Structures are given as C-alpha cells and as structure tokens.
Backbone as a ProteinNet text record, in pm:
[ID]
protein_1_A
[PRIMARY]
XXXXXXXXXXXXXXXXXXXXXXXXXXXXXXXXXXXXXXXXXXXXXXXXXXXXXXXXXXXXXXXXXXXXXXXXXXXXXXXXXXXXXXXXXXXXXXXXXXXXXXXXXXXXXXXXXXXXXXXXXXXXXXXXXXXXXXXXXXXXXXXXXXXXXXXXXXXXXXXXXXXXXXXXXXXXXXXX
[TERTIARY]
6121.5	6115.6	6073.5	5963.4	5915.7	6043.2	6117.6	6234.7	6368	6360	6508.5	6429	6246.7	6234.6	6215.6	6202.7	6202.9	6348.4	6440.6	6592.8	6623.7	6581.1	6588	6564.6	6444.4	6343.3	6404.2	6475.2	6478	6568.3	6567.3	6670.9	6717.4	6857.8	6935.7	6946.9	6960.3	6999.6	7081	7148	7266.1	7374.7	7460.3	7589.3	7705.1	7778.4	7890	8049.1	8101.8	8239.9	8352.2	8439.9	8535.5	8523.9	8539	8545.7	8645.8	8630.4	8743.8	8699.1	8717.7	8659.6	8761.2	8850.8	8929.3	8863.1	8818	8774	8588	8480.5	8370.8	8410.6	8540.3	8528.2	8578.6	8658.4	8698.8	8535.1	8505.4	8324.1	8238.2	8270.9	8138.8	8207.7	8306	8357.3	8369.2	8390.3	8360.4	8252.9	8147.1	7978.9	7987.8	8034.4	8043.5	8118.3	8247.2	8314.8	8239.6	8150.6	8084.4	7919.3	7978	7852.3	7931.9	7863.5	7856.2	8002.6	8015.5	8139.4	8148.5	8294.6	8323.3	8357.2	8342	8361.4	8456.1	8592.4	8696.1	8679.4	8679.2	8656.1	8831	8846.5	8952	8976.6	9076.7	9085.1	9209.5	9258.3	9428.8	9343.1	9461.7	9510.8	9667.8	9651	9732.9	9771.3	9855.7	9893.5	9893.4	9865	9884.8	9721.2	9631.2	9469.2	9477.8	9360.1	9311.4	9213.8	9129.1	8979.8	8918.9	8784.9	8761.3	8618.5	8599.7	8480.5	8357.3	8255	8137.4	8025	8000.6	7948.8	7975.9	8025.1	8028.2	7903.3	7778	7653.6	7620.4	7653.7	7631.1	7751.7	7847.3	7969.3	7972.2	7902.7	7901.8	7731.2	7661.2	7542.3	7642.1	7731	7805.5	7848.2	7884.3	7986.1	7932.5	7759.7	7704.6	7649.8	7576	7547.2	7636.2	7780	7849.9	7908.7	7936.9	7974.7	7797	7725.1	7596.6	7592.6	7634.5	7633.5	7710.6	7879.8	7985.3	7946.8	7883.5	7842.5	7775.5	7677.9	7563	7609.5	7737.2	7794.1	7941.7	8002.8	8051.7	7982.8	7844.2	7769.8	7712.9	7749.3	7713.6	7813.2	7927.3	8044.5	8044.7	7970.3	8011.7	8097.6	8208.5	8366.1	8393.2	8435.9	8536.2	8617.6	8651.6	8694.9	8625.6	8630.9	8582.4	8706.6	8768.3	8839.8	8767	8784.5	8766.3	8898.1	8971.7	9091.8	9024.6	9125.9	9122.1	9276.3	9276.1	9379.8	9361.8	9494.2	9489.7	9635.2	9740.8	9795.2	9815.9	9694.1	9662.4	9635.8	9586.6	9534.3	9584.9	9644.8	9628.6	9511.4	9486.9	9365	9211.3	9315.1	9174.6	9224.7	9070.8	9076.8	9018.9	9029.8	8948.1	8944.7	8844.1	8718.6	8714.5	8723.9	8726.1	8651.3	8609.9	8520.9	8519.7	8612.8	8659.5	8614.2	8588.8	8507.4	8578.4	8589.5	8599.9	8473.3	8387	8208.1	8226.2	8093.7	8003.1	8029.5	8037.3	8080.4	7989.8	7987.4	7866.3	7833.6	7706.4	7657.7	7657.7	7705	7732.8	7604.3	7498.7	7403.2	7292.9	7282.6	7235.3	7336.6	7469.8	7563.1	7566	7526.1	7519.5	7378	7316.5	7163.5	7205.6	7323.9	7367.3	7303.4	7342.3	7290.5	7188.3	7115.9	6964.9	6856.9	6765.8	6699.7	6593.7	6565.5	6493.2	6572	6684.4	6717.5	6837.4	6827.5	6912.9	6924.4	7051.7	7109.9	7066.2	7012.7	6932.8	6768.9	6737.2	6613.3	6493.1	6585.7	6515	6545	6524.1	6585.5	6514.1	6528.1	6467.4	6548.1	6666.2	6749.5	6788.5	6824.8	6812.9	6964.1	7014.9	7129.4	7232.2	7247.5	7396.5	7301.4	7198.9	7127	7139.5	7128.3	7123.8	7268.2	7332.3	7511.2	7573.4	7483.4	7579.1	7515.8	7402.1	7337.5	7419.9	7443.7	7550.5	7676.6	7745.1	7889.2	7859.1	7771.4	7780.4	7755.7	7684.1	7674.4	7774.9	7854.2	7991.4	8094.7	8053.6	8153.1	8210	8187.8	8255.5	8240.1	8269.1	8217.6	8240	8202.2	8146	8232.4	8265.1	8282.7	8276	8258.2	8230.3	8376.2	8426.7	8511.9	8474	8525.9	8522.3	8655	8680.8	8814.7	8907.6	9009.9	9050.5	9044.6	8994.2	8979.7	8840.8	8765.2	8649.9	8600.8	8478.8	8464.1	8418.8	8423	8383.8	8445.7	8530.3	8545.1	8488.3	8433.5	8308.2	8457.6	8460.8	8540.1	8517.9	8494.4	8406.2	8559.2	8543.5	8694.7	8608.4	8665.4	8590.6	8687.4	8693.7	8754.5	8876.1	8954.6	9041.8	9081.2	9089.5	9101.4	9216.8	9218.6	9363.6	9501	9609.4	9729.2	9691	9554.1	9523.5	9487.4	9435.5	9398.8	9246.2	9164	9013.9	8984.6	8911.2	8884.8	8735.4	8693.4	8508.9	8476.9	8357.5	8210.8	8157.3	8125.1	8046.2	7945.7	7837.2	7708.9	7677.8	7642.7	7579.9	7469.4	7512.7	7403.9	7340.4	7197.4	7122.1	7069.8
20570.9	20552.6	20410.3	20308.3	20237.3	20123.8	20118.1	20078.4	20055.5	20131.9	20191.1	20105.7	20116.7	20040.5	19912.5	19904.4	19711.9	19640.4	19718.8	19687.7	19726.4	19728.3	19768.5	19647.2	19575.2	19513.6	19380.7	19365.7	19254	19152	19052.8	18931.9	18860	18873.5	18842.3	18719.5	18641.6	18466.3	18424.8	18504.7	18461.4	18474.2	18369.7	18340.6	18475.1	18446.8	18555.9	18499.9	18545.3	18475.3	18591.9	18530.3	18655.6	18727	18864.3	18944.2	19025.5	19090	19223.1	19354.9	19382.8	19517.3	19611.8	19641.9	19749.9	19764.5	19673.8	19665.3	19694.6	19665.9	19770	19882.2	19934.8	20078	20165.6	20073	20151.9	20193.1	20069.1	20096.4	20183.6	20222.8	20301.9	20431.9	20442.5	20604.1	20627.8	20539	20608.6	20658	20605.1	20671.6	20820.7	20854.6	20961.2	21085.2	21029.9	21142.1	21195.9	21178.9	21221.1	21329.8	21339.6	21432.5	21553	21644	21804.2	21785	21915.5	22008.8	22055.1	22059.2	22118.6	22014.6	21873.1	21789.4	21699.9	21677.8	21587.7	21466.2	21347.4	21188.8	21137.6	21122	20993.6	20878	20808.2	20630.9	20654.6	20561.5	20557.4	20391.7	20318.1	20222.9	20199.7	20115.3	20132.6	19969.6	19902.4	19776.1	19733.2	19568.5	19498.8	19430.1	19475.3	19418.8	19296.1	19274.4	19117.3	19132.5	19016.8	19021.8	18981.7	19079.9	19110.7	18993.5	18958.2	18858.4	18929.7	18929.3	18954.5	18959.5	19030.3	19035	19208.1	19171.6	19276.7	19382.4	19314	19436.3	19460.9	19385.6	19493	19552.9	19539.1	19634.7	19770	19747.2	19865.8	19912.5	19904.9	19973.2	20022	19934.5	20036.2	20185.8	20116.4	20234.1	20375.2	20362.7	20424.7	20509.8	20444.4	20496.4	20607.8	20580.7	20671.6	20727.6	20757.9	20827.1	20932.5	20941	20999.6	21115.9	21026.8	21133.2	21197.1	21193	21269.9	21388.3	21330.2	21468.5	21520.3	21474.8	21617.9	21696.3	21625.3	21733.8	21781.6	21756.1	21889.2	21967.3	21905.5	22022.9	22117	22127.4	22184.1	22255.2	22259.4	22411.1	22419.9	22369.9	22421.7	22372.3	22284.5	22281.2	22162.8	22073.4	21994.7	21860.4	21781.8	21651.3	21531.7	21420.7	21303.3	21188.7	21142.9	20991.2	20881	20746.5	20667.3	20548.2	20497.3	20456	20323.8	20222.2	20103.1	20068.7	20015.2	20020.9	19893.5	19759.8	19674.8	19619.8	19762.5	19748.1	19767	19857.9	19908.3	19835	19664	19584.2	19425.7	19380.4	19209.9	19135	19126.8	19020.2	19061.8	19208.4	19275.4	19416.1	19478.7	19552.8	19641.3	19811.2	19928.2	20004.3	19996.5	20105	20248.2	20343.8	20468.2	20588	20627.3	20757.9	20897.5	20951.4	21073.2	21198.5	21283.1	21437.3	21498.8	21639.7	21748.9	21897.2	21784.9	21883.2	21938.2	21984	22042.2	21965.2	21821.7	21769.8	21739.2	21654.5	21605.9	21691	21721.2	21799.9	21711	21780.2	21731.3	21682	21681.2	21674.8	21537.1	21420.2	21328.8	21223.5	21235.8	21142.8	20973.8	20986.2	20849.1	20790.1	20882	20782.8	20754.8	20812	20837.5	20681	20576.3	20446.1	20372.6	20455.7	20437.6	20453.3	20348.1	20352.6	20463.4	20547.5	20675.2	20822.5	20797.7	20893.1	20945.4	21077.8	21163.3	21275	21341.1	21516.4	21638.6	21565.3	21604.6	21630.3	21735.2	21756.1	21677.3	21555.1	21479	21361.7	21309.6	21135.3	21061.9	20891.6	20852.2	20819.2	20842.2	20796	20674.3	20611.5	20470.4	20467.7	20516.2	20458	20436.5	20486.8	20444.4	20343.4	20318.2	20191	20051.5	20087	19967.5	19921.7	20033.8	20015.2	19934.2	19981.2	19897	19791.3	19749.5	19612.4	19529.6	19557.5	19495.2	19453.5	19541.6	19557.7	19448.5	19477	19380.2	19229.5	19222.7	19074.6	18965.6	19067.5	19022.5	18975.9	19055	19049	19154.1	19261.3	19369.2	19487.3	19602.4	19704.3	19848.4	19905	20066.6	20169.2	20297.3	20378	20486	20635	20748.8	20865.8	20932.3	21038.8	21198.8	21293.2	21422	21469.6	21538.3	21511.5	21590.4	21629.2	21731.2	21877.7	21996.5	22100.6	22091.5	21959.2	21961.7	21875.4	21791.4	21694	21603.5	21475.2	21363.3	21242.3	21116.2	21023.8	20903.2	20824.2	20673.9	20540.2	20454.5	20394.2	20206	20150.2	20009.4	19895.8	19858.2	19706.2	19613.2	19530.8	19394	19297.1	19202.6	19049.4	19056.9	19029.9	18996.9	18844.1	18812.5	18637.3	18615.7	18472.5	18437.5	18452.2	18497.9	18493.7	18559.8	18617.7	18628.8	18540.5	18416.3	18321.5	18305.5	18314.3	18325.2	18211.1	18207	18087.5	18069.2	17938.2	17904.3	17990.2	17992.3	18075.6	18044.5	18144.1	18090.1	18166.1	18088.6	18102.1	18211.9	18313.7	18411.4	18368.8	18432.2	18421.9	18531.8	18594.1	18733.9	18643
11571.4	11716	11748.2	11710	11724.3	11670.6	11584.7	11541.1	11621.4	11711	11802	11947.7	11979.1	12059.3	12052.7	11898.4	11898.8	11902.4	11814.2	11858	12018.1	12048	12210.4	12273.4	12251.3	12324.2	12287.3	12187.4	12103	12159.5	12117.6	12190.5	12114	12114.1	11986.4	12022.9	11936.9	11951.8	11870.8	11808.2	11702.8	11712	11688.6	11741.1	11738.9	11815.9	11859.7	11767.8	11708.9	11659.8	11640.5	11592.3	11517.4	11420.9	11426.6	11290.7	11273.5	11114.3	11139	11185.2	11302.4	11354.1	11250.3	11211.8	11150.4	11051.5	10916.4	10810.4	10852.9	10936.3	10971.3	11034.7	11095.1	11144.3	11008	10913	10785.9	10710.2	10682.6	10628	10717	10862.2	10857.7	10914.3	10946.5	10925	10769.8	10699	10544.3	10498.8	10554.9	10530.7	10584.6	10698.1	10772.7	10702.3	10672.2	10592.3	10503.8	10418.7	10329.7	10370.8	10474.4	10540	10559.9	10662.9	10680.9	10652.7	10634.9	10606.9	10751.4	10760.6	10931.2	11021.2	10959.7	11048.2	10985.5	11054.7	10994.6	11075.7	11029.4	11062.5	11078.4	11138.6	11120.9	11168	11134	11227.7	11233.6	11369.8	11377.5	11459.7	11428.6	11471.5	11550.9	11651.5	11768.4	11746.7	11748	11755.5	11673.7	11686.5	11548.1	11564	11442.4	11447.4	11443.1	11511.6	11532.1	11504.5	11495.2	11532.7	11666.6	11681.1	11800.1	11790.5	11894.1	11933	11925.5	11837.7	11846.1	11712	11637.8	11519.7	11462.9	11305.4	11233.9	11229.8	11221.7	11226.5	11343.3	11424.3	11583.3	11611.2	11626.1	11593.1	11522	11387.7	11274.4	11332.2	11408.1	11530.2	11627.8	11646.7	11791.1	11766.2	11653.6	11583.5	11550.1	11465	11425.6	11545	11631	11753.8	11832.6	11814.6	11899.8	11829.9	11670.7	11606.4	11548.8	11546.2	11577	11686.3	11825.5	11945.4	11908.5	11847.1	11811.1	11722.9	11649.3	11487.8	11526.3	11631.6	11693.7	11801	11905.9	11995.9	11893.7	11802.6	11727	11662.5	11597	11543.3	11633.2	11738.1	11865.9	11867.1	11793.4	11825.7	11680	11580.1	11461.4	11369.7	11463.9	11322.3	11435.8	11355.4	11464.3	11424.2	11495	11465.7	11520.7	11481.1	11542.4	11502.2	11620.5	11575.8	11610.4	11504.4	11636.8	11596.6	11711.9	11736.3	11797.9	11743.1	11774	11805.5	11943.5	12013.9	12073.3	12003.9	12068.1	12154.3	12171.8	12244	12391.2	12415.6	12589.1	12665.2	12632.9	12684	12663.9	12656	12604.3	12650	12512.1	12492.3	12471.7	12485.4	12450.3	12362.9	12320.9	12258.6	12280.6	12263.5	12286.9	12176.6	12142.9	12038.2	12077.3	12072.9	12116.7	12010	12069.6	11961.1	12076.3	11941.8	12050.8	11950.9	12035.1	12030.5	12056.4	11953.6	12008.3	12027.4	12088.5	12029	12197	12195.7	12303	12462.6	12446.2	12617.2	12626.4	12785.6	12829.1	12959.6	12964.7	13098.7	13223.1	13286.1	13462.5	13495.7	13467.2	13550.1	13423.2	13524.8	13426.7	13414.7	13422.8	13388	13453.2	13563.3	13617	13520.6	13479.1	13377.6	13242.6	13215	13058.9	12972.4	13001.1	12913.9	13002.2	13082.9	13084.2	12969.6	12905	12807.5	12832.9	12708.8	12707.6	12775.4	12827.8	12905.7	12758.5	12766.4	12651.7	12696	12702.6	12680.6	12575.9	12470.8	12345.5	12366	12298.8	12257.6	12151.3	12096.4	11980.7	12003.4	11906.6	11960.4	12056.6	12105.3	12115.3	12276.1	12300.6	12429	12412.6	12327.5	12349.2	12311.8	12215	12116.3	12231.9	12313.5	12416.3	12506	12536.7	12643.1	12550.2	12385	12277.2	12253.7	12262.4	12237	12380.5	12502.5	12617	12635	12589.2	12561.1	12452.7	12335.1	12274.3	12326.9	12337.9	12419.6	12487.1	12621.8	12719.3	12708.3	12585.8	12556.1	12498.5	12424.3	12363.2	12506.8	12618.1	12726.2	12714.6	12684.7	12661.7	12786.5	12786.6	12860.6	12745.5	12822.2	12759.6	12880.5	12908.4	12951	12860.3	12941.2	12860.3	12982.8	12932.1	12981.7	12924.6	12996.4	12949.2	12905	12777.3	12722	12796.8	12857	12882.2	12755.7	12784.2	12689.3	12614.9	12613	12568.7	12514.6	12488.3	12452.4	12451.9	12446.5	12527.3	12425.3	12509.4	12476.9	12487.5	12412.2	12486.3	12445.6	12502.4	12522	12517.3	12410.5	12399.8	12425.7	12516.5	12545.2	12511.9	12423	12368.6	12342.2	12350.1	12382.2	12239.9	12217.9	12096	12087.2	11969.5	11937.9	11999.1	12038.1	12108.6	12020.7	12025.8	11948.1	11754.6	11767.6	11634.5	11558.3	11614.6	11563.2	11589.9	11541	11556.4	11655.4	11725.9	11801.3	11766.7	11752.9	11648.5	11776.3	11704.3	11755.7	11863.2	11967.6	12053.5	12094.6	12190.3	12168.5	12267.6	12233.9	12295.9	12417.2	12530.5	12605.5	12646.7	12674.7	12712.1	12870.4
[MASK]
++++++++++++++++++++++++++++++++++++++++++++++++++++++++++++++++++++++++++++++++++++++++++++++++++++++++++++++++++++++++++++++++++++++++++++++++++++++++++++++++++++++++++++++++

C-alpha cells in the first residue's frame, strides 16, 4: 500500500521517447497467461505497429494495472477472456491500447469517481491503479476512457501519440 502511494505521489522527471509498445504488451500479457486456469489472454494487433511516445516501464504499469482489474472482474464469473488490442489503424497518428473483459462489469454507481485516487469497486486494494494509470497516460499526452461491453464486461481504452511516419522522432521532455 505504502508503495502504490509513493508511485502515486511521485514525480517523474524522466524523459518521454519512442518505444515498442507491441513487444511490452507481448512481455506482459505473457506473465499473465501463466496464471489461473479459466482465463484465456490474448493480443490482436490492428494496423501496421509503430512506436508509441512514452516509456516502456510505464507502459508495461499501464498494462499491468488494467489487465489486474480484468483478472479480478473475470474471476468474478469464474471463466473468461481478456484481450488487449493495439490498434493503430482507428486513428492516424495515434494509437489505442485496449483491454477488454468479459468479467463481472462495472457498477453504475461510482463511475464518474472511477480514476479518482483511493476510490475502488473492490473490497481490497488500494484504489489507486486506474488514478496511477491516468496519471501516466496523461503525461505522455495520452487519454484513458473506460466503456461497458455490450453483453458484459468492461473495455478501458488508452490513445497515445504514435511516431511520425514510423520513424521515431528524439525524445522529449516530459512535463508534470
């Protein structure tokens, strides 16, 4: 807990550049597959990958963070699926991250606080991981959205900057 509030609290000062988001969403849905039984992981890719503007270990925190909420609202029906899809044709110039559920959903009531820090749908946990995830996001220039799937679910939805023409453009400096 004290961990989740110092990454919380914390103020990153280290530079922002290009990476391969496909190659950290391959690495950390691979950690995942190897957990409970009942739960199938997958990745699909949509376009042709680029690299996306920001940093590989806050990226692979994004990732973890909302693939987390995913495994505890399917372990909430028991059996299910989790994708997460990187789609860089819905957008030019940009890119969308997606982590999609087929668990439990999100409750009607609470939703406008959802990435308010401390605020959670859960009985454990610390509330933070979606307030730490739209603090990232947003620093990259990015945004966050969350949907209810049709039939059940919930989709979180990260758009983040893509390099110009696929050509990395140098690094630039993060501002908080």
């Amino acid at each position: 807990i004290a961990g989740s509030f110092a990454r919380f609290g914390a103020t990153d000062t280290g530079r922002t550049g290009p990476f391969d988001a496909l190659e950290a969403a391959q690495e950390t849905v691979a950690l995942y597959r190897h957990g409970e039984e009942g739960i199938e992981y997958r990745l699909d890719t949509r376009g042709e990958p680029r690299p996306l503007i920001g940093d590989p270990e806050g990226f692979r925190r994004v990732l973890v963070n909302l693939l987390q909420n995913a495994r505890e609202a399917v372990l909430g029906n028991g059996a299910g699926t989790i994708e997460v899809r990187l789609d860089w044709e819905r957008d030019p110039g940009w890119a969308t991250v997606s982590v999609l559920d087929d668990g439990i959903g999100l409750p009607a009531e609470g939703l406008e606080r959802l990435f308010e820090p401390s605020f959670s749908t859960k009985t454990r946990g610390t509330g933070l991981g979606l307030a730490i995830t739209r603090r990232i996001v947003e620093s990259w220039g990015g945004t966050i959205e969350w949907e209810r799937r049709p039939g059940g679910g919930t989709g979180m939805h990260v758009r983040l900057l893509a390099a110009r023409n696929g050509a990395p453009p140098g690094p630039i400096e993060r501002s908080n």
